[in-house]
Coordinates of C-alpha atoms in Angstrom, one line a residue:
M1 CA -35.1 0.5 17.7
F2 CA -31.6 0.0 16.7
D3 CA -30.6 -1.9 13.1
F4 CA -27.7 -4.0 15.2
L5 CA -26.9 -4.8 18.6
F6 CA -23.8 -6.6 19.6
R7 CA -23.8 -8.3 23.1
K8 CA -21.1 -9.2 25.3
A9 CA -18.3 -8.6 23.0
L10 CA -14.7 -8.2 24.0
V11 CA -14.7 -4.2 22.9
Y12 CA -11.4 -3.0 21.6
D13 CA -12.0 0.6 21.3
G14 CA -8.8 1.4 19.0
S15 CA -7.3 3.9 21.5
G16 CA -5.0 1.4 22.6
A17 CA -6.7 1.1 26.1
D18 CA -7.3 -2.3 27.6
P19 CA -10.5 -3.9 26.4
Y20 CA -13.9 -4.6 28.2
I21 CA -16.9 -6.7 28.0
G22 CA -19.2 -4.3 26.4
D23 CA -22.3 -4.1 24.1
L24 CA -22.5 -2.0 20.8
A25 CA -25.7 -0.6 18.8
V26 CA -25.4 0.4 15.4
E27 CA -28.2 2.8 13.8
G28 CA -28.0 3.3 10.1
D29 CA -24.3 4.2 9.4
I30 CA -23.4 5.3 12.8
I31 CA -22.6 3.9 16.1
A32 CA -25.6 4.8 18.3
E33 CA -24.2 3.3 21.7
V34 CA -21.2 1.5 23.1
A35 CA -20.9 0.7 26.8
P36 CA -19.6 -1.9 29.4
V37 CA -22.3 -4.7 30.0
G38 CA -24.6 -3.6 32.6
A39 CA -24.1 0.0 32.1
P40 CA -27.1 2.1 33.1
G41 CA -29.3 3.0 30.0
G42 CA -27.5 0.4 27.8
A43 CA -29.1 -0.6 24.7
Q44 CA -32.0 -3.2 24.8
N45 CA -33.6 -3.9 21.7
A46 CA -32.6 -4.1 17.8
R47 CA -33.8 -5.7 14.4
R48 CA -30.8 -8.0 14.8
V49 CA -29.1 -8.9 18.0
I50 CA -25.6 -10.7 17.7
D51 CA -24.1 -12.7 20.5
A52 CA -20.4 -11.8 20.5
E53 CA -19.6 -13.5 23.6
G54 CA -15.9 -14.6 23.6
L55 CA -15.5 -12.5 20.3
A56 CA -13.6 -9.2 20.0
L57 CA -15.1 -6.3 18.4
S58 CA -13.0 -3.4 17.0
P59 CA -13.0 -0.5 14.6
G60 CA -12.5 -1.6 11.0
F61 CA -9.0 -1.6 10.0
V62 CA -7.4 1.3 7.9
D63 CA -4.7 0.3 5.6
I64 CA -2.5 3.2 5.7
H65 CA -0.7 2.0 2.7
G66 CA -2.7 0.4 -0.3
H67 CA -2.2 0.1 -3.9
S68 CA -6.0 -0.4 -5.0
D69 CA -6.5 2.5 -7.1
Y70 CA -7.2 0.4 -10.4
Y71 CA -7.8 -2.8 -8.8
L72 CA -10.9 -1.6 -6.9
L73 CA -12.4 -0.8 -10.2
M74 CA -11.8 -4.3 -11.4
N75 CA -12.7 -5.9 -8.1
P76 CA -15.3 -3.5 -6.5
T77 CA -15.9 -6.2 -3.6
A78 CA -12.2 -6.0 -2.7
Q79 CA -12.2 -9.4 -1.2
A80 CA -8.6 -9.8 -0.2
K81 CA -9.0 -6.4 1.8
V82 CA -12.3 -6.5 3.4
R83 CA -11.8 -10.3 4.3
Q84 CA -8.8 -9.3 6.6
G85 CA -11.2 -6.6 8.3
V86 CA -10.0 -3.7 6.2
T87 CA -12.8 -1.1 5.8
T88 CA -10.7 1.8 4.7
D89 CA -8.0 1.8 1.9
V90 CA -5.6 4.5 1.5
G91 CA -4.5 4.7 -2.1
G92 CA -2.1 6.7 -4.4
N93 CA 1.0 5.4 -2.5
C94 CA 4.8 5.3 -3.7
G95 CA 3.7 8.2 -6.1
Y96 CA 1.5 6.2 -8.3
A97 CA -1.9 7.3 -8.2
A98 CA -5.0 6.9 -10.6
A99 CA -5.7 10.8 -10.6
P100 CA -5.0 13.5 -11.2
I101 CA -3.4 12.4 -14.6
G102 CA -3.1 13.5 -18.1
G103 CA -0.8 13.7 -21.4
V104 CA 1.1 10.8 -22.7
E105 CA 1.0 9.0 -19.2
L106 CA -2.9 9.0 -19.1
E107 CA -2.8 7.3 -22.7
E108 CA -0.3 4.7 -21.9
R109 CA -2.2 3.7 -18.9
R110 CA -5.5 3.6 -20.7
S111 CA -3.8 1.4 -23.3
Y112 CA -2.2 -0.9 -20.8
Y113 CA -5.3 -1.5 -18.6
R114 CA -7.5 -1.8 -21.5
E115 CA -5.3 -4.5 -23.2
Q116 CA -4.5 -6.4 -19.9
F117 CA -7.9 -6.2 -18.0
G118 CA -10.6 -4.7 -20.3
L119 CA -10.6 -1.6 -18.1
E120 CA -11.7 1.8 -19.3
I121 CA -10.2 4.8 -17.8
P122 CA -12.6 7.7 -18.4
F123 CA -11.4 10.2 -15.7
S124 CA -8.2 12.5 -15.3
R125 CA -9.0 14.7 -12.6
L126 CA -9.4 13.3 -9.0
D127 CA -12.8 14.2 -8.3
E128 CA -13.6 12.5 -11.7
Y129 CA -12.1 9.2 -10.4
L130 CA -13.6 9.4 -6.6
C131 CA -17.1 9.8 -8.5
H132 CA -16.3 6.8 -10.8
V133 CA -15.3 4.8 -7.7
E134 CA -18.5 5.7 -5.9
N135 CA -20.7 5.2 -8.9
T136 CA -18.9 1.6 -9.5
G137 CA -19.9 0.7 -5.9
V138 CA -17.3 -0.8 -3.8
S139 CA -17.0 -2.8 -0.6
V140 CA -14.2 -0.5 1.4
N141 CA -14.0 2.9 1.9
Y142 CA -11.4 4.6 -0.4
A143 CA -8.9 7.5 0.8
P144 CA -6.8 9.0 -1.9
L145 CA -3.3 10.4 -2.2
I146 CA -1.9 12.4 -5.1
G147 CA 0.9 10.4 -6.8
H148 CA 3.8 12.5 -7.4
N149 CA 5.3 10.3 -10.1
T150 CA 2.0 10.5 -11.7
V151 CA 1.9 14.2 -11.8
R152 CA 5.4 14.3 -13.0
A153 CA 4.9 11.9 -15.8
T154 CA 1.8 14.1 -16.8
V155 CA 3.6 17.2 -17.1
M156 CA 7.1 15.9 -18.3
G157 CA 6.6 12.3 -19.4
G158 CA 9.4 10.2 -18.4
S159 CA 12.1 12.9 -18.9
G160 CA 15.0 12.6 -16.6
R161 CA 15.8 16.3 -16.7
P162 CA 15.3 18.7 -13.8
A163 CA 11.9 20.3 -13.6
G164 CA 11.9 23.9 -15.0
P165 CA 9.9 26.6 -13.7
D166 CA 7.0 26.1 -16.1
D167 CA 7.0 22.4 -15.4
L168 CA 6.8 23.1 -11.4
D169 CA 3.9 25.5 -12.0
R170 CA 2.0 23.1 -13.8
M171 CA 2.9 20.4 -11.1
D172 CA 2.0 22.8 -8.5
R173 CA -1.6 23.5 -10.3
L174 CA -2.3 19.4 -10.6
V175 CA -1.4 19.1 -6.8
D176 CA -3.4 22.0 -5.5
E177 CA -6.3 20.9 -7.7
G178 CA -6.1 17.4 -6.2
M179 CA -5.9 18.7 -2.8
R180 CA -8.9 20.9 -3.2
E181 CA -10.9 17.8 -4.5
G182 CA -10.3 15.8 -1.4
A183 CA -6.9 14.2 -1.3
F184 CA -5.1 13.9 2.2
G185 CA -1.7 14.3 0.8
L186 CA 1.1 13.7 -1.4
S187 CA 2.9 10.5 -2.1
T188 CA 6.0 9.9 -4.0
G189 CA 8.2 6.8 -4.9
L190 CA 11.8 8.1 -5.2
V191 CA 13.0 4.5 -6.1
Y192 CA 10.9 4.9 -9.3
A193 CA 10.9 6.8 -12.6
P194 CA 10.2 9.7 -12.9
A195 CA 10.5 10.6 -9.4
C196 CA 14.0 9.3 -9.1
F197 CA 14.8 12.2 -11.5
A198 CA 13.3 15.0 -9.0
D199 CA 15.6 17.1 -7.1
R200 CA 14.9 18.4 -3.5
S201 CA 13.8 21.7 -4.3
E202 CA 11.0 20.1 -6.7
L203 CA 9.8 17.9 -3.9
T204 CA 9.6 20.6 -1.2
A205 CA 7.9 22.9 -3.6
L206 CA 5.1 20.3 -4.1
C207 CA 5.1 19.4 -0.4
R208 CA 4.4 22.9 0.6
T209 CA 1.4 22.9 -1.6
S210 CA 0.2 19.6 0.2
S211 CA 1.0 21.4 3.3
R212 CA -1.2 24.5 2.5
H213 CA -4.4 22.1 2.5
G214 CA -3.5 20.3 5.5
G215 CA -1.7 17.1 3.8
L216 CA 0.9 15.2 4.7
L217 CA 4.1 13.4 2.6
A218 CA 3.9 9.7 2.2
T219 CA 7.1 8.6 0.8
H220 CA 8.8 5.5 -0.5
M221 CA 12.3 6.7 0.0
R222 CA 15.3 6.8 -2.6
S223 CA 16.9 3.9 -0.9
E224 CA 16.0 1.3 1.8
G225 CA 19.5 -0.3 1.4
A226 CA 23.0 1.1 0.7
E227 CA 21.8 4.8 1.3
L228 CA 19.2 4.1 3.6
L229 CA 20.4 6.7 6.2
E230 CA 20.7 9.2 3.8
A231 CA 17.5 8.8 2.4
I232 CA 15.9 9.3 5.7
E233 CA 17.8 12.4 6.2
E234 CA 16.3 13.7 2.8
V235 CA 12.9 13.1 3.4
I236 CA 12.9 14.5 7.2
E237 CA 14.6 17.6 5.8
I238 CA 12.0 18.2 3.0
A239 CA 9.1 17.7 5.4
R240 CA 10.8 20.0 7.8
D241 CA 11.4 22.6 5.1
A242 CA 7.7 22.2 3.7
A243 CA 6.3 22.0 7.4
L244 CA 4.1 19.1 6.8
P245 CA 3.8 15.8 8.5
L246 CA 5.7 12.9 7.1
Q247 CA 5.0 9.2 6.8
I248 CA 7.8 7.1 5.9
S249 CA 6.5 4.1 3.9
H250 CA 7.3 0.4 4.6
L251 CA 10.4 1.2 7.0
K252 CA 12.9 -1.5 6.2
T253 CA 16.6 -2.2 5.9
A254 CA 17.1 -4.1 2.6
G255 CA 19.9 -6.1 2.2
E256 CA 22.0 -8.2 4.5
K257 CA 25.0 -5.8 4.6
N258 CA 22.5 -3.1 5.6
W259 CA 20.5 -5.0 8.3
D260 CA 22.7 -3.3 11.1
K261 CA 21.6 0.2 10.0
L262 CA 18.2 -0.2 11.8
D263 CA 19.6 1.4 15.1
A264 CA 20.7 4.4 13.2
A265 CA 17.6 4.6 11.1
F266 CA 15.5 4.6 14.4
G267 CA 17.8 7.3 16.0
L268 CA 17.0 9.6 12.7
I269 CA 13.6 9.3 13.1
E270 CA 13.5 9.8 17.0
E271 CA 15.7 12.8 16.9
A272 CA 13.3 14.4 14.4
R273 CA 10.3 13.3 16.6
S274 CA 12.0 14.4 19.9
S275 CA 12.7 17.8 18.1
G276 CA 8.9 18.4 17.4
Q277 CA 8.6 17.2 13.8
D278 CA 5.8 14.9 13.1
V279 CA 7.0 11.7 11.6
T280 CA 5.7 8.2 11.6
C281 CA 6.1 5.1 9.6
D282 CA 4.3 2.1 8.6
R283 CA 5.4 -1.6 7.7
Y284 CA 4.0 -5.1 6.8
P285 CA 4.9 -8.2 8.6
Y286 CA 7.1 -10.1 6.0
I287 CA 10.5 -10.2 5.0
A288 CA 9.9 -10.3 1.3
S289 CA 9.3 -7.0 -0.7
N290 CA 7.0 -6.7 -3.8
T291 CA 7.9 -4.6 -6.8
H292 CA 8.4 -4.4 -10.4
L293 CA 11.2 -6.0 -11.9
S294 CA 12.1 -2.9 -14.0
A295 CA 13.0 -1.0 -10.7
L296 CA 16.1 -3.1 -10.7
L297 CA 17.2 -1.4 -13.8
P298 CA 19.8 1.7 -13.6
D299 CA 17.7 4.8 -13.4
W300 CA 18.9 6.4 -16.7
V301 CA 17.3 3.2 -18.7
H302 CA 13.8 4.9 -17.4
N303 CA 14.4 8.4 -19.2
G304 CA 11.7 8.6 -21.8
Q305 CA 8.2 7.0 -22.6
L306 CA 7.8 3.2 -22.7
E307 CA 8.9 2.5 -26.1
E308 CA 12.2 4.5 -25.5
K309 CA 13.0 2.1 -22.7
L310 CA 12.0 -0.9 -24.6
A311 CA 14.5 0.3 -27.4
R312 CA 17.4 0.3 -24.8
L313 CA 16.6 -3.3 -23.9
R314 CA 16.7 -4.2 -27.5
D315 CA 20.0 -2.3 -28.4
P316 CA 23.2 -4.8 -27.8
E317 CA 25.2 -1.8 -26.8
I318 CA 23.1 -0.6 -24.4
R319 CA 22.2 -3.9 -23.1
A320 CA 25.8 -4.5 -22.4
R321 CA 26.1 -1.4 -20.3
I322 CA 23.0 -2.2 -18.3
R323 CA 24.5 -5.7 -18.0
T324 CA 27.5 -4.4 -16.3
E325 CA 25.8 -1.9 -14.1
L326 CA 23.3 -4.9 -13.0
T327 CA 26.5 -6.8 -12.0
E328 CA 27.9 -4.1 -10.0
T329 CA 25.0 -2.8 -8.3
Y330 CA 23.9 -6.5 -7.5
P331 CA 27.3 -8.4 -7.0
A332 CA 26.3 -11.1 -4.5
R333 CA 26.2 -14.5 -6.3
D334 CA 23.0 -15.6 -4.9
Y335 CA 21.0 -12.4 -5.4
W336 CA 19.1 -13.6 -8.2
D337 CA 18.1 -16.7 -6.5
R338 CA 16.2 -14.2 -4.2
V339 CA 14.4 -12.4 -6.9
L340 CA 11.1 -14.3 -7.6
I341 CA 9.0 -13.6 -10.6
S342 CA 5.5 -13.2 -9.3
R343 CA 3.5 -12.1 -12.3
V344 CA 4.0 -11.7 -16.0
H345 CA 1.4 -10.8 -18.6
T346 CA 1.8 -13.1 -21.6
E347 CA 1.0 -16.8 -21.6
N348 CA 4.3 -17.3 -23.3
N349 CA 6.0 -16.6 -20.2
R350 CA 3.4 -17.9 -17.8
F351 CA 5.9 -20.8 -16.8
S352 CA 8.1 -17.9 -15.3
E353 CA 5.6 -17.3 -12.6
G354 CA 7.0 -18.7 -9.1
I355 CA 10.4 -19.2 -10.2
T356 CA 13.4 -17.0 -9.5
V357 CA 15.3 -14.8 -11.9
A358 CA 18.2 -17.5 -11.6
G359 CA 16.0 -20.2 -12.1
L360 CA 14.6 -18.6 -15.4
A361 CA 18.2 -17.9 -16.7
E362 CA 19.1 -21.8 -16.1
K363 CA 16.1 -22.7 -18.0
R364 CA 17.2 -20.5 -20.9
G365 CA 21.0 -21.1 -20.8
I366 CA 22.0 -17.7 -20.2
D367 CA 23.2 -15.6 -17.3
S368 CA 20.6 -13.8 -14.8
P369 CA 21.2 -10.0 -16.2
E370 CA 20.5 -11.4 -19.6
A371 CA 17.3 -13.2 -18.5
M372 CA 16.0 -10.3 -16.7
M373 CA 16.5 -8.2 -19.5
D374 CA 15.0 -10.5 -22.0
L375 CA 12.1 -11.0 -19.7
L376 CA 11.4 -7.3 -19.5
A377 CA 11.5 -6.7 -23.2
E378 CA 9.2 -9.6 -23.8
E379 CA 6.8 -8.4 -21.1
R380 CA 7.0 -4.7 -22.1
L381 CA 8.3 -4.0 -18.5
S382 CA 5.3 -5.6 -16.9
V383 CA 6.7 -7.9 -14.7
E384 CA 6.0 -8.2 -11.0
I385 CA 8.8 -9.6 -8.4
L386 CA 9.1 -10.7 -4.8
I387 CA 12.7 -10.0 -3.1
F388 CA 13.8 -11.9 -0.2
M389 CA 15.9 -9.1 1.3
M390 CA 15.0 -8.6 4.9
N391 CA 15.6 -9.7 8.3
E392 CA 12.9 -11.3 10.5
E393 CA 14.1 -9.8 13.7
N394 CA 14.5 -6.3 12.2
M395 CA 10.8 -6.6 10.9
R396 CA 9.6 -7.2 14.6
R397 CA 11.6 -4.4 15.9
V398 CA 10.0 -2.0 13.3
M399 CA 6.4 -3.4 13.8
K400 CA 7.2 -2.8 17.6
K401 CA 7.8 0.9 17.5
P402 CA 4.7 3.0 18.7
Y403 CA 5.1 5.4 15.6
V404 CA 4.9 2.5 13.1
M405 CA 1.5 1.6 11.7
V406 CA 0.5 -1.5 9.8
G407 CA 0.2 -0.9 5.9
S408 CA 0.0 -4.0 3.8
D409 CA 1.5 -1.9 0.6
A410 CA -1.0 -4.1 -1.0
A411 CA -3.9 -4.1 -3.5
A412 CA -7.5 -5.2 -3.6
L413 CA -7.0 -8.7 -5.0
T414 CA -9.3 -11.7 -5.3
H415 CA -8.9 -15.5 -5.5
E416 CA -10.4 -15.1 -9.2
P417 CA -8.1 -14.6 -12.2
P418 CA -6.9 -12.3 -13.4
L419 CA -6.3 -10.6 -10.0
G420 CA -5.9 -13.9 -8.4
S421 CA -3.5 -15.4 -10.8
G422 CA 0.4 -15.8 -10.5
R423 CA 2.2 -15.8 -7.3
P424 CA 1.2 -12.7 -5.4
H425 CA 2.7 -11.5 -2.4
P426 CA 0.9 -13.1 0.8
R427 CA 0.8 -9.5 2.3
N428 CA -2.3 -9.0 -0.1
F429 CA -4.4 -11.6 1.8
G430 CA -2.8 -11.8 5.3
T431 CA -1.2 -8.5 6.4
F432 CA -3.6 -7.6 9.3
P433 CA -4.5 -11.1 10.5
A434 CA -0.6 -11.7 10.6
V435 CA 0.2 -9.1 13.0
L436 CA -2.8 -9.8 15.2
G437 CA -2.8 -13.7 15.3
N438 CA 0.9 -14.3 14.5
L439 CA 2.5 -11.4 16.1
A440 CA 0.2 -10.2 19.0
R441 CA -1.2 -13.4 20.0
D442 CA 1.2 -16.2 19.2
E443 CA 4.5 -14.3 19.9
G444 CA 3.2 -11.5 22.1
L445 CA 5.4 -8.9 20.2
I446 CA 2.4 -6.5 21.1
S447 CA -0.8 -6.4 22.8
F448 CA -3.9 -6.7 21.1
S449 CA -5.0 -3.4 22.1
E450 CA -1.5 -1.8 20.5
A451 CA -1.7 -4.0 17.5
I452 CA -5.4 -2.8 16.9
R453 CA -4.5 1.0 17.6
K454 CA -1.7 0.8 14.9
M455 CA -4.6 -0.1 12.5
T456 CA -7.2 1.9 13.5
S457 CA -7.1 5.3 15.4
A458 CA -3.4 5.8 14.6
P459 CA -3.7 5.9 10.8
C460 CA -7.0 7.9 11.2
D461 CA -5.1 10.2 13.4
R462 CA -2.5 10.6 10.7
L463 CA -4.8 11.4 7.9
G464 CA -7.2 13.7 9.9
I465 CA -10.0 11.2 9.7
T466 CA -12.0 12.1 12.8
N467 CA -15.1 10.2 12.4
R468 CA -13.5 6.5 11.9
G469 CA -10.9 4.4 13.9
R470 CA -12.5 4.3 17.2
L471 CA -15.6 2.6 19.1
A472 CA -17.7 5.4 20.3
A473 CA -21.1 6.8 20.0
G474 CA -21.5 8.8 16.7
M475 CA -18.4 7.3 14.9
K476 CA -19.0 5.6 11.5
A477 CA -19.8 2.0 11.8
D478 CA -17.0 0.5 10.4
L479 CA -16.5 -2.8 12.7
V480 CA -14.7 -6.1 12.7
L481 CA -16.0 -8.8 14.7
F482 CA -13.1 -11.5 15.3
D483 CA -12.4 -14.5 17.2
P484 CA -9.2 -13.8 19.1
E485 CA -8.4 -17.4 19.4
R486 CA -8.5 -18.4 16.0
I487 CA -7.6 -15.2 13.6
L488 CA -4.7 -16.2 11.8
D489 CA -3.0 -15.3 8.2
T490 CA -3.4 -18.8 6.3
T491 CA -1.1 -17.8 3.4
T492 CA 2.5 -18.8 2.6
Y493 CA 4.8 -17.5 0.0
E494 CA 4.0 -21.0 -2.1
K495 CA 0.2 -20.5 -1.5
P496 CA -0.4 -16.9 -1.1
V497 CA -3.9 -16.8 -2.4
S498 CA -5.8 -17.8 1.0
Y499 CA -8.2 -15.9 3.1
P500 CA -7.6 -15.5 6.8
A501 CA -9.1 -17.5 9.6
G502 CA -11.1 -16.1 12.4
I503 CA -12.6 -13.0 10.8
R504 CA -16.4 -13.3 11.7
M505 CA -18.2 -10.1 10.5
V506 CA -16.9 -6.9 8.9
F507 CA -19.2 -4.0 8.8
V508 CA -18.7 -0.9 6.3
N509 CA -20.9 2.3 7.1
G510 CA -23.2 0.0 9.0
K511 CA -23.8 -2.5 6.4
V512 CA -22.6 -6.5 6.7
V513 CA -19.9 -7.0 4.0
V514 CA -18.4 -10.2 5.5
E515 CA -20.4 -13.0 7.5
D516 CA -19.0 -16.1 9.1
G517 CA -15.8 -15.3 7.0
E518 CA -17.6 -14.9 3.7
H519 CA -18.2 -11.8 1.7
T520 CA -22.1 -11.0 1.2
G521 CA -21.8 -8.9 -1.8
A522 CA -22.5 -5.7 -0.3
R523 CA -20.7 -2.7 -1.7
P524 CA -21.4 0.3 0.7
G525 CA -18.0 1.9 0.6
R526 CA -17.3 5.6 -0.1
A527 CA -14.9 7.4 -1.5
L528 CA -13.5 9.9 1.5
R529 CA -12.5 13.3 0.8
K530 CA -10.5 15.0 3.5
W531 CA -12.8 17.9 3.8
D532 CA -15.4 15.6 4.5
S533 CA -13.9 13.2 7.0
K534 CA -14.7 15.0 10.2

């Protein structure tokens, strides 16, 4: 007898094929049978039979671009992820990973997470971290990438100098060790310190190590605005020289003066693909980005460790230089009106959450660059922001491309503080329902079948995960049952902490984690390792 039997569901198998009315049986953590209604030998009995008539059944969604590395340890039920239908979360993106890590970088993170969240970090190697995730017990599966920024900071601190032979050897050993312990590839955030100081030879060498283990490169490129095309050319060349697959993270054209570069960006990507290079991308369905306010500072300000950076912000002469460069880099009069303060970490500045940097400057009676630097100094650089800098039409054009997957660029938040505090980006709670409900059903931008492929089999194929992402006998029972007429992203930028409508049930490894839209408390998720995902 099977454990669960879905009857008369509208089955989307994850391949992109048209759906059919079918039954699906689950035994343990495996899909035992799936077939059209009336097929000979179909499943008949189960401990629990679920009437799925009028509902859609698909593989669990795979978030190819997540940032839940530490959040899963603080919020193991992963509310905001799993209640969207996400059953596998890919972490370590944008170069920022929980492990491998060491040196001063580990000590700074231990201090930060202990002081801000009461979280202890008892691991340094990737295998230790993955075991810690499993011992904690989480509600989603977690697939790790190695963070280049974290590795560089471990070896070189925040230094802006080029990596020497010894530095590169130590970084290479960390990447090699992490790949052997199950990572799916290397990620880098070239707009962030210290990766912004890395040259092409450093990146290519570490990518070759990922390539030797069958890994990919996922990259937040050096520019998504003024030098977008040059940045695309750089990462395509690095991936080609290192002979590994390339995943361009959150493909966008940032800033109005760069919106017309999208066709040229597509041209570079599609030319590489036509030549046989393995290049894909991901994107979220919103026009605001979410990052750290400190990312807007000139790169040279980030040279060194935290206290060195703070000292620069407090030095009058250096502040004057920073102010001049900020004014030159962001000359538009309304730029700071589009930078929304999302989260701070001190009560004194809690009032600033939900207002723009321009609004903060007005309250303090100073200009925006000064208000920005004051806030960063007061918050010890720990300020999150949303920047409204993208174009709706371009977002839709990106989402429609067949080589673009759905990635939230978000973390496993919850509605409760501290992770539900502030004004988080709506993508934390609504990415996958927004694609299915808002873009696929309501606008007809893509079909349900194609949308589901972009969030199931496509990311699994990209990572080399062969036992998830499709509805077929023998696959892991990660499932989403949703109402195709009601699924909807209910968030707004003003009220972003809101769970989606229309998600009926979510199964992770054969266990019910969401039922009638509510979390059951089950935590059957697993830490996935590349060599154990086939």
